[in-house]
Amino acid sequence: MAHNISRHITFLGTALLALAACGTAPAPAPAPATDGTPGTGTAYRWEDDLRQRLAADFCLTEEQVTDYIRRYIPDVTAEQMRMWEASGALECMVVDGRRRYFHAAAPNLFRIDPQCRAIKEAADGTAPSGSERANMENLPEILGAATGQSPVAAPKRMRVTYTLTVDADAVPAGETVRCWLPYPRRDVPRQSDVRLLSASEAEYTIAPDSCLHSTLYMERRAVAGEPTVFSETFEYTSSGERHDLRRIAPQPYDTASPVYREYTSERERHIRFTPRLRALAARLTEGAATPAARAERIFRHICDTYPWASAREYSTIDNIPEYVVANGHGDCGQVSLLFITLCRISGIPARFQSGFMMHPGAWNLHDWAEIYLEGTGWVPVDQSFGIPGHARNNDERLFFLGGIDSWRMVVNNDCGMPLHPAKRYPRSETVDFQRGEVEWRGGNLYFTQWSYDMKIEYLDN
């Protein structure tokens, strides 16, 4: 799940009881639990939790949003505001009886609405992002080295210190704080030589590879007046990968195989084969004879139709792919889930993968996808990176359909799965696992109660 680049999250997270052990089945739906106040016995209610999250995400007044818009459109009218709201370009809702706007609604307007985007670009100009600048060098490097027999290329060695800091007195003194930090996967071919150098606690647990969220778990007692700090330092090597889908000879799927059956099926809230999505998949893939051709049709359509915009917390959305289609925009995880769902409907096995983009000077949370091609295996697809504006040839234009750059840290091979060891209280993030999770015996600690930071050393430089 990609958010704005702020390292310190200032809004509430999401919730889910992930009480099962690691496995391949989704975590169960929220069940009754205490509200975090020992001895009260108050039942946990998702409705109350959801109201909190919506109030935190939708926290701006119309006046605050209008003030931002006037920087670029001084004579903005109430009629224009209503039109943008109706189109989904300006996100708002009624919360506790009051009209409130998403905390990133105004900047998102200038990303989503084409006319507003042109106005802002004329005023501010445009420049490549940090990740785009890094990839201007990295993509040709991968394309020059990767082959059909050896698609993994251009390794980058990194040393990472990841720190999660719980606010002072967020937990009573003497209580044990439980923490799950993100840790690089050791079962991804393009991610190798993972080595833990240090952890802030002498005792820790690294989740086994069978867990689809990769974590390093630690505990620490809270001290009055002091923040509770967890940290880890590790090294790993990340490589790029490139498969040219147009040159791969198609092979028929073994539709009875476990991989095909699992990854072409519906699952939980966000991979649902609704009538609208079935109709869209059928329209996009009509006449496409091969899985690669169908995947390219879906990939191009999402690139052309749904611009990136900062996302609200995922658990406040009932069905993320439907949300993207209805609202005309999505962040990296949202468009990836749309791509995955349309691929599965179209008979292409697809799954979620996520962690971080690690580009020098531009690290952030990031999500992407993988599709399975018979005879080739799992192939990366970064729907959010899409068709690069800096691409110099067709290989670069379609690089992220079957390719991924070297600047990654893979943490998750699926979404919405259990943590290891099991978390007792509702998770702060129901879909992704990136920033970390924290709780104590009194309840879950939401994102408002802690911050996170990552320092990266690029060892090849």
Coordinates of C-alpha atoms in Angstrom, one line a residue:
M1 CA 0.0 0.0 0.0
A2 CA 1.6 3.3 -1.1
H3 CA 0.9 6.4 0.9
N4 CA 2.2 9.9 0.6
I5 CA 5.9 10.0 1.3
S6 CA 5.6 11.2 4.9
R7 CA 7.6 8.8 7.2
H8 CA 5.3 9.5 10.2
I9 CA 1.8 8.4 9.6
T10 CA -0.7 10.9 11.1
F11 CA -3.9 9.0 10.7
L12 CA -5.5 5.9 12.2
G13 CA -4.8 2.5 10.7
T14 CA -7.1 -0.3 9.9
A15 CA -8.1 -3.4 11.9
L16 CA -8.5 -7.2 11.5
L17 CA -8.1 -10.1 13.9
A18 CA -5.4 -12.2 12.4
L19 CA -5.5 -15.0 15.0
A20 CA -4.6 -17.9 12.7
A21 CA -1.1 -19.4 12.3
C22 CA 0.8 -18.8 9.0
G23 CA -0.7 -20.7 6.1
T24 CA -2.3 -20.2 2.7
A25 CA -5.8 -19.4 3.9
P26 CA -6.9 -15.8 4.5
A27 CA -7.2 -14.6 8.0
P28 CA -10.7 -14.9 9.5
A29 CA -13.1 -11.9 9.6
P30 CA -13.1 -9.6 12.6
A31 CA -14.5 -11.3 15.7
P32 CA -15.4 -9.9 19.1
A33 CA -12.5 -8.8 21.3
T34 CA -12.0 -6.4 24.2
D35 CA -11.6 -2.8 23.3
G36 CA -8.1 -2.5 24.8
T37 CA -9.1 -1.5 28.3
P38 CA -8.3 -4.4 30.6
G39 CA -11.1 -5.6 32.7
T40 CA -13.9 -3.7 30.9
G41 CA -15.1 -6.6 28.8
T42 CA -16.4 -4.2 26.2
A43 CA -17.0 -6.0 22.9
Y44 CA -15.0 -5.0 19.9
R45 CA -17.2 -3.6 17.1
W46 CA -16.0 -3.2 13.6
E47 CA -18.5 -0.4 13.1
D48 CA -17.0 1.7 15.8
D49 CA -13.5 1.0 14.5
L50 CA -14.5 1.9 10.9
R51 CA -16.1 5.2 12.1
Q52 CA -12.7 6.1 13.8
R53 CA -10.8 5.4 10.6
L54 CA -13.2 7.3 8.4
A55 CA -13.1 10.3 10.7
A56 CA -9.3 10.2 10.7
D57 CA -9.0 9.9 6.9
F58 CA -11.7 12.3 6.2
C59 CA -10.6 15.1 8.5
L60 CA -10.6 18.3 6.3
T61 CA -13.4 20.9 6.0
E62 CA -14.5 22.3 2.6
E63 CA -12.8 25.6 3.5
Q64 CA -9.5 23.9 4.1
V65 CA -9.7 22.1 0.8
T66 CA -10.8 25.1 -1.1
D67 CA -7.9 27.1 0.2
Y68 CA -5.5 24.7 -1.4
I69 CA -7.3 24.6 -4.7
R70 CA -7.3 28.4 -4.9
R71 CA -3.5 28.3 -5.1
Y72 CA -4.0 27.1 -8.7
I73 CA -7.6 28.1 -9.4
P74 CA -8.3 31.4 -7.6
D75 CA -11.9 31.7 -8.8
V76 CA -13.0 28.1 -8.0
T77 CA -16.7 27.9 -7.4
A78 CA -19.0 25.8 -5.3
E79 CA -20.5 24.4 -8.5
Q80 CA -17.0 23.2 -9.6
M81 CA -16.5 21.6 -6.2
R82 CA -19.7 19.6 -6.6
M83 CA -18.8 18.5 -10.1
W84 CA -15.4 17.2 -8.9
E85 CA -17.0 15.4 -6.0
A86 CA -19.6 13.7 -8.3
S87 CA -16.8 12.5 -10.6
G88 CA -14.7 11.1 -7.8
A89 CA -11.9 13.5 -8.4
L90 CA -12.5 15.3 -5.1
E91 CA -13.1 12.7 -2.4
C92 CA -15.5 13.5 0.4
M93 CA -18.2 11.9 2.5
V94 CA -20.5 12.7 5.4
V95 CA -18.9 11.6 8.7
D96 CA -20.9 12.0 11.9
G97 CA -23.3 14.2 10.1
R98 CA -20.7 16.6 8.6
R99 CA -19.3 16.8 5.1
R100 CA -15.6 16.0 5.4
Y101 CA -12.8 15.7 2.8
F102 CA -10.1 13.1 2.5
H103 CA -6.8 14.4 3.9
A104 CA -5.2 14.3 0.5
A105 CA -8.3 15.3 -1.5
A106 CA -6.9 18.6 -2.8
P107 CA -3.5 17.4 -4.0
N108 CA -5.3 14.3 -5.5
L109 CA -7.6 16.6 -7.5
F110 CA -4.6 17.8 -9.4
R111 CA -3.5 14.2 -10.1
I112 CA -6.9 12.8 -11.1
D113 CA -8.7 15.5 -13.1
P114 CA -7.0 16.1 -16.4
Q115 CA -7.8 19.8 -16.6
C116 CA -6.7 20.5 -13.1
R117 CA -3.5 18.4 -13.7
A118 CA -2.7 20.6 -16.7
I119 CA -3.2 23.8 -14.7
K120 CA -0.8 22.7 -12.0
E121 CA 1.8 21.4 -14.4
A122 CA 1.7 24.8 -16.2
A123 CA 2.3 26.6 -12.9
D124 CA 4.8 24.2 -11.3
G125 CA 6.4 22.5 -14.3
T126 CA 7.2 18.8 -14.4
A127 CA 10.3 16.8 -13.5
P128 CA 11.1 13.1 -13.2
S129 CA 10.6 11.6 -9.8
G130 CA 13.5 10.1 -7.9
S131 CA 12.5 6.6 -8.9
E132 CA 12.2 7.6 -12.5
R133 CA 15.7 9.1 -12.5
A134 CA 17.2 5.9 -10.9
N135 CA 15.3 3.8 -13.5
M136 CA 16.6 5.8 -16.4
E137 CA 19.9 4.1 -15.7
N138 CA 18.6 0.8 -14.2
L139 CA 16.2 -0.3 -16.9
P140 CA 18.8 -0.3 -19.8
E141 CA 21.2 -2.1 -17.4
I142 CA 18.7 -4.9 -16.8
L143 CA 17.6 -5.0 -20.5
G144 CA 21.2 -5.4 -21.5
A145 CA 22.0 -8.2 -19.1
A146 CA 18.8 -10.2 -18.7
T147 CA 18.2 -13.1 -21.1
G148 CA 15.5 -15.7 -21.5
Q149 CA 17.7 -18.3 -19.7
S150 CA 18.8 -15.8 -17.0
P151 CA 16.1 -13.2 -16.5
V152 CA 17.5 -11.9 -13.2
A153 CA 20.1 -9.2 -13.6
A154 CA 21.8 -6.0 -12.2
P155 CA 22.1 -6.9 -8.5
K156 CA 22.2 -4.1 -5.9
R157 CA 23.5 -4.8 -2.4
M158 CA 21.8 -2.8 0.4
R159 CA 22.2 -2.4 4.2
V160 CA 19.0 -1.3 5.9
T161 CA 18.2 -0.1 9.4
Y162 CA 14.5 -0.1 10.1
T163 CA 13.2 1.6 13.2
L164 CA 9.8 1.7 14.8
T165 CA 9.2 4.1 17.7
V166 CA 6.2 3.8 19.9
D167 CA 5.3 7.1 21.5
A168 CA 6.2 7.7 25.2
D169 CA 3.4 6.5 27.5
A170 CA 1.4 5.0 24.7
V171 CA 1.6 1.9 26.8
P172 CA 1.7 1.8 30.7
A173 CA 5.1 1.4 32.2
G174 CA 6.1 -2.2 32.8
E175 CA 3.8 -3.6 30.1
T176 CA 5.2 -5.7 27.3
V177 CA 5.0 -4.3 23.8
R178 CA 4.8 -6.8 21.0
C179 CA 6.2 -5.6 17.6
W180 CA 6.4 -7.1 14.1
L181 CA 8.8 -5.4 11.7
P182 CA 9.1 -6.0 8.0
Y183 CA 11.9 -8.3 6.9
P184 CA 13.1 -9.2 3.4
R185 CA 11.8 -12.5 2.0
R186 CA 14.3 -15.3 1.5
D187 CA 12.3 -17.3 -1.0
V188 CA 12.2 -14.8 -4.0
P189 CA 14.7 -15.7 -6.7
R190 CA 15.7 -12.0 -7.4
Q191 CA 16.2 -11.3 -3.7
S192 CA 19.2 -13.1 -2.2
D193 CA 21.8 -13.3 0.5
V194 CA 19.6 -11.9 3.3
R195 CA 21.6 -11.5 6.4
L196 CA 20.5 -10.1 9.8
L197 CA 23.2 -8.0 11.3
S198 CA 21.5 -6.9 14.6
A199 CA 18.2 -6.5 16.4
S200 CA 17.3 -4.2 19.2
E201 CA 16.3 -7.2 21.4
A202 CA 18.4 -10.2 22.2
E203 CA 15.4 -12.5 21.6
Y204 CA 13.5 -12.3 18.3
T205 CA 11.6 -14.5 15.9
I206 CA 11.9 -14.4 12.1
A207 CA 8.8 -15.8 10.3
P208 CA 9.4 -19.0 8.3
D209 CA 9.2 -18.8 4.5
S210 CA 5.7 -20.4 4.7
C211 CA 4.4 -17.2 6.1
L212 CA 3.3 -14.9 3.3
H213 CA 4.1 -11.8 5.3
S214 CA 7.8 -11.8 6.2
T215 CA 8.3 -10.4 9.7
L216 CA 10.9 -10.0 12.5
Y217 CA 9.1 -10.2 15.8
M218 CA 10.3 -8.7 19.1
E219 CA 9.0 -7.7 22.6
R220 CA 10.1 -4.9 24.9
R221 CA 8.8 -3.5 28.2
A222 CA 7.6 0.1 28.2
V223 CA 9.3 2.6 30.5
A224 CA 7.5 5.6 31.8
G225 CA 8.2 8.8 29.9
E226 CA 10.3 7.1 27.3
P227 CA 9.5 5.9 23.7
T228 CA 9.7 2.2 23.1
V229 CA 12.0 1.7 20.2
F230 CA 12.4 -1.4 18.1
S231 CA 15.0 -1.7 15.3
E232 CA 16.7 -4.2 13.0
T233 CA 19.7 -3.9 10.7
F234 CA 20.1 -6.3 7.8
E235 CA 21.7 -6.7 4.4
Y236 CA 20.3 -8.2 1.2
T237 CA 20.8 -8.2 -2.5
S238 CA 18.0 -7.1 -4.9
S239 CA 18.2 -7.8 -8.6
G240 CA 16.1 -6.7 -11.5
E241 CA 14.1 -9.1 -13.6
R242 CA 12.9 -9.0 -17.2
H243 CA 10.7 -11.4 -19.2
D244 CA 9.7 -10.2 -22.7
L245 CA 6.1 -11.5 -22.8
R246 CA 5.8 -10.9 -26.5
R247 CA 8.7 -13.3 -27.2
I248 CA 7.6 -16.1 -24.8
A249 CA 6.1 -19.0 -26.7
P250 CA 2.6 -19.5 -25.1
Q251 CA 1.9 -22.9 -23.5
P252 CA -1.5 -24.1 -22.4
Y253 CA -2.2 -23.9 -18.7
D254 CA -2.6 -27.1 -16.6
T255 CA -6.0 -26.0 -15.3
A256 CA -6.0 -28.8 -12.8
S257 CA -2.7 -27.7 -11.1
P258 CA -2.9 -26.2 -7.6
V259 CA -1.2 -23.0 -8.8
Y260 CA -3.8 -22.5 -11.5
R261 CA -6.8 -23.3 -9.3
E262 CA -5.7 -21.1 -6.4
Y263 CA -4.6 -18.1 -8.4
T264 CA -7.5 -17.9 -10.8
S265 CA -10.1 -18.0 -8.0
E266 CA -11.9 -15.4 -6.1
R267 CA -10.8 -14.6 -2.5
E268 CA -11.9 -12.5 0.4
R269 CA -13.1 -8.9 -0.1
H270 CA -10.7 -7.5 -2.7
I271 CA -10.5 -10.2 -5.4
R272 CA -14.2 -10.6 -6.2
F273 CA -15.6 -11.4 -9.7
T274 CA -18.4 -8.9 -9.7
P275 CA -20.6 -8.4 -12.8
R276 CA -18.9 -5.1 -13.6
L277 CA -15.4 -6.5 -13.4
R278 CA -16.4 -9.6 -15.4
A279 CA -17.8 -7.4 -18.1
L280 CA -14.7 -5.2 -18.2
A281 CA -12.4 -8.2 -18.4
A282 CA -14.4 -9.7 -21.3
R283 CA -14.4 -6.4 -23.2
L284 CA -10.7 -5.9 -22.7
T285 CA -9.5 -9.4 -23.6
E286 CA -11.9 -10.1 -26.5
G287 CA -10.0 -11.6 -29.4
A288 CA -6.7 -11.9 -27.4
A289 CA -5.4 -15.4 -28.1
T290 CA -2.7 -15.8 -25.5
P291 CA -2.4 -15.1 -21.7
A292 CA 0.4 -12.6 -22.5
A293 CA -1.8 -10.7 -25.0
R294 CA -4.7 -10.6 -22.5
A295 CA -2.4 -9.4 -19.7
E296 CA -1.1 -6.6 -22.0
R297 CA -4.6 -5.5 -22.8
I298 CA -5.5 -5.2 -19.1
F299 CA -2.1 -3.6 -18.2
R300 CA -2.5 -0.9 -20.9
H301 CA -6.1 -0.2 -20.0
I302 CA -5.3 0.4 -16.4
C303 CA -2.3 2.6 -17.3
D304 CA -4.5 4.7 -19.6
T305 CA -7.5 5.0 -17.4
Y306 CA -6.6 5.2 -13.7
P307 CA -4.1 7.8 -12.6
W308 CA -2.1 7.4 -9.4
A309 CA -3.5 9.2 -6.3
S310 CA -2.8 9.0 -2.6
A311 CA -4.9 6.3 -1.0
R312 CA -7.2 6.2 2.1
E313 CA -6.7 3.2 4.4
Y314 CA -7.6 0.1 2.6
S315 CA -9.9 -1.4 5.2
T316 CA -12.3 1.5 4.8
I317 CA -13.1 0.2 1.3
D318 CA -15.4 -2.7 0.7
N319 CA -13.9 -3.9 -2.6
I320 CA -10.7 -2.2 -3.8
P321 CA -10.9 -3.0 -7.5
E322 CA -14.5 -1.9 -7.7
Y323 CA -13.5 1.3 -5.9
V324 CA -10.8 2.0 -8.5
V325 CA -13.3 1.5 -11.4
A326 CA -16.0 3.6 -9.7
N327 CA -13.7 6.5 -8.7
G328 CA -11.3 6.6 -11.7
H329 CA -8.1 6.5 -9.8
G330 CA -6.0 4.3 -7.4
D331 CA -2.6 4.0 -5.7
C332 CA -0.1 1.2 -6.4
G333 CA -1.8 -1.5 -4.3
Q334 CA -5.3 -0.6 -5.6
V335 CA -4.5 -0.8 -9.3
S336 CA -2.5 -3.9 -8.6
L337 CA -5.5 -5.6 -7.1
L338 CA -7.6 -4.5 -10.1
F339 CA -5.0 -6.0 -12.4
I340 CA -4.9 -9.2 -10.4
T341 CA -8.7 -9.5 -10.4
L342 CA -9.1 -8.9 -14.1
C343 CA -6.3 -11.4 -14.9
R344 CA -7.9 -14.1 -12.7
I345 CA -11.3 -13.5 -14.4
S346 CA -9.5 -13.9 -17.7
G347 CA -7.9 -17.2 -16.8
I348 CA -4.4 -15.9 -15.9
P349 CA -3.1 -16.9 -12.5
A350 CA -2.1 -13.7 -10.7
R351 CA -1.0 -12.7 -7.1
F352 CA -0.1 -9.7 -5.0
Q353 CA 3.5 -8.9 -4.0
S354 CA 4.7 -5.9 -2.0
G355 CA 7.2 -4.3 0.3
F356 CA 9.2 -1.3 -0.5
M357 CA 10.6 0.6 -3.5
M358 CA 14.3 1.3 -2.5
H359 CA 15.4 3.8 -5.2
P360 CA 18.1 6.1 -3.9
G361 CA 16.5 9.2 -2.3
A362 CA 13.0 7.9 -3.1
W363 CA 12.2 4.9 -0.9
N364 CA 8.6 4.3 -0.1
L365 CA 5.9 1.7 0.5
H366 CA 5.1 -0.1 -2.7
D367 CA 2.9 -2.9 -4.2
W368 CA 2.9 -4.7 -7.5
A369 CA 1.7 -8.0 -9.0
E370 CA 2.9 -11.3 -10.5
I371 CA 1.3 -13.4 -13.2
Y372 CA 2.0 -17.1 -13.8
L373 CA 2.9 -18.3 -17.4
E374 CA 3.0 -22.0 -18.0
G375 CA 6.6 -23.1 -18.7
T376 CA 8.1 -19.8 -17.4
G377 CA 6.7 -19.4 -13.9
W378 CA 5.9 -16.3 -11.9
V379 CA 6.6 -13.0 -13.8
P380 CA 6.5 -9.5 -12.2
V381 CA 4.2 -6.8 -13.3
D382 CA 4.3 -3.3 -11.8
Q383 CA 1.0 -1.9 -12.8
S384 CA 1.6 1.4 -10.9
F385 CA 5.0 2.1 -12.5
G386 CA 3.1 1.3 -15.8
I387 CA 4.5 2.8 -19.0
P388 CA 7.5 5.1 -18.1
G389 CA 7.3 8.6 -19.4
H390 CA 11.0 8.5 -19.9
A391 CA 11.0 5.3 -22.0
R392 CA 13.2 5.5 -25.1
N393 CA 12.0 2.4 -26.9
N394 CA 9.3 -0.2 -26.9
D395 CA 11.3 -2.5 -24.6
E396 CA 11.4 0.2 -22.0
R397 CA 7.8 1.2 -22.5
L398 CA 6.6 -2.3 -21.7
F399 CA 9.4 -3.1 -19.2
F400 CA 7.1 -3.3 -16.2
L401 CA 4.8 -5.8 -18.0
G402 CA 7.0 -8.8 -17.2
G403 CA 9.8 -6.9 -15.5
I404 CA 10.8 -5.1 -12.3
D405 CA 13.7 -2.8 -11.5
S406 CA 16.5 -3.7 -9.1
W407 CA 15.5 -1.3 -6.4
R408 CA 13.0 -3.4 -4.3
M409 CA 12.6 -5.1 -1.0
V410 CA 10.0 -7.9 -1.2
V411 CA 8.2 -8.5 2.1
N412 CA 4.9 -10.1 1.1
N413 CA 3.9 -12.7 -1.4
D414 CA 0.2 -12.2 -0.8
C415 CA -2.2 -9.8 1.0
G416 CA -4.4 -10.1 4.1
M417 CA -2.6 -13.1 5.5
P418 CA -1.8 -14.0 9.2
L419 CA 1.3 -12.8 11.0
H420 CA 3.8 -15.0 12.9
P421 CA 3.5 -15.3 15.8
A422 CA -0.2 -14.7 15.8
K423 CA -1.4 -11.2 16.6
R424 CA -4.0 -11.1 19.5
Y425 CA -5.7 -7.8 18.6
P426 CA -7.0 -6.2 15.4
R427 CA -4.3 -5.4 12.9
S428 CA -3.7 -1.8 12.0
E429 CA -3.4 -2.8 8.3
T430 CA -5.8 -5.5 7.0
V431 CA -4.5 -5.9 3.4
D432 CA -0.8 -5.1 3.3
F433 CA 2.1 -5.5 5.8
Q434 CA 4.8 -2.9 5.4
R435 CA 5.1 -0.3 8.1
G436 CA 4.9 -2.9 10.9
E437 CA 2.4 -3.9 13.6
V438 CA 2.4 -3.2 17.4
E439 CA 0.2 -4.2 20.3
W440 CA 0.2 -4.8 24.0
R441 CA -2.1 -6.8 26.3
G442 CA -4.5 -3.9 26.4
G443 CA -5.0 -3.7 22.6
N444 CA -3.6 -2.8 19.3
L445 CA -1.5 0.3 18.8
Y446 CA -2.6 2.3 15.8
F447 CA -0.4 4.3 13.4
T448 CA -1.1 7.5 15.4
Q449 CA 0.8 6.1 18.3
W450 CA 4.0 5.3 16.6
S451 CA 6.3 6.3 13.7
Y452 CA 8.7 4.4 11.5
D453 CA 11.9 5.2 9.6
M454 CA 14.3 3.4 7.3
K455 CA 18.0 4.2 6.6
I456 CA 19.5 2.6 3.5
E457 CA 23.2 2.2 2.6
Y458 CA 23.9 1.3 -1.0
L459 CA 26.9 -0.9 -0.7
D460 CA 27.7 -1.1 -4.4
N461 CA 28.6 2.6 -4.5

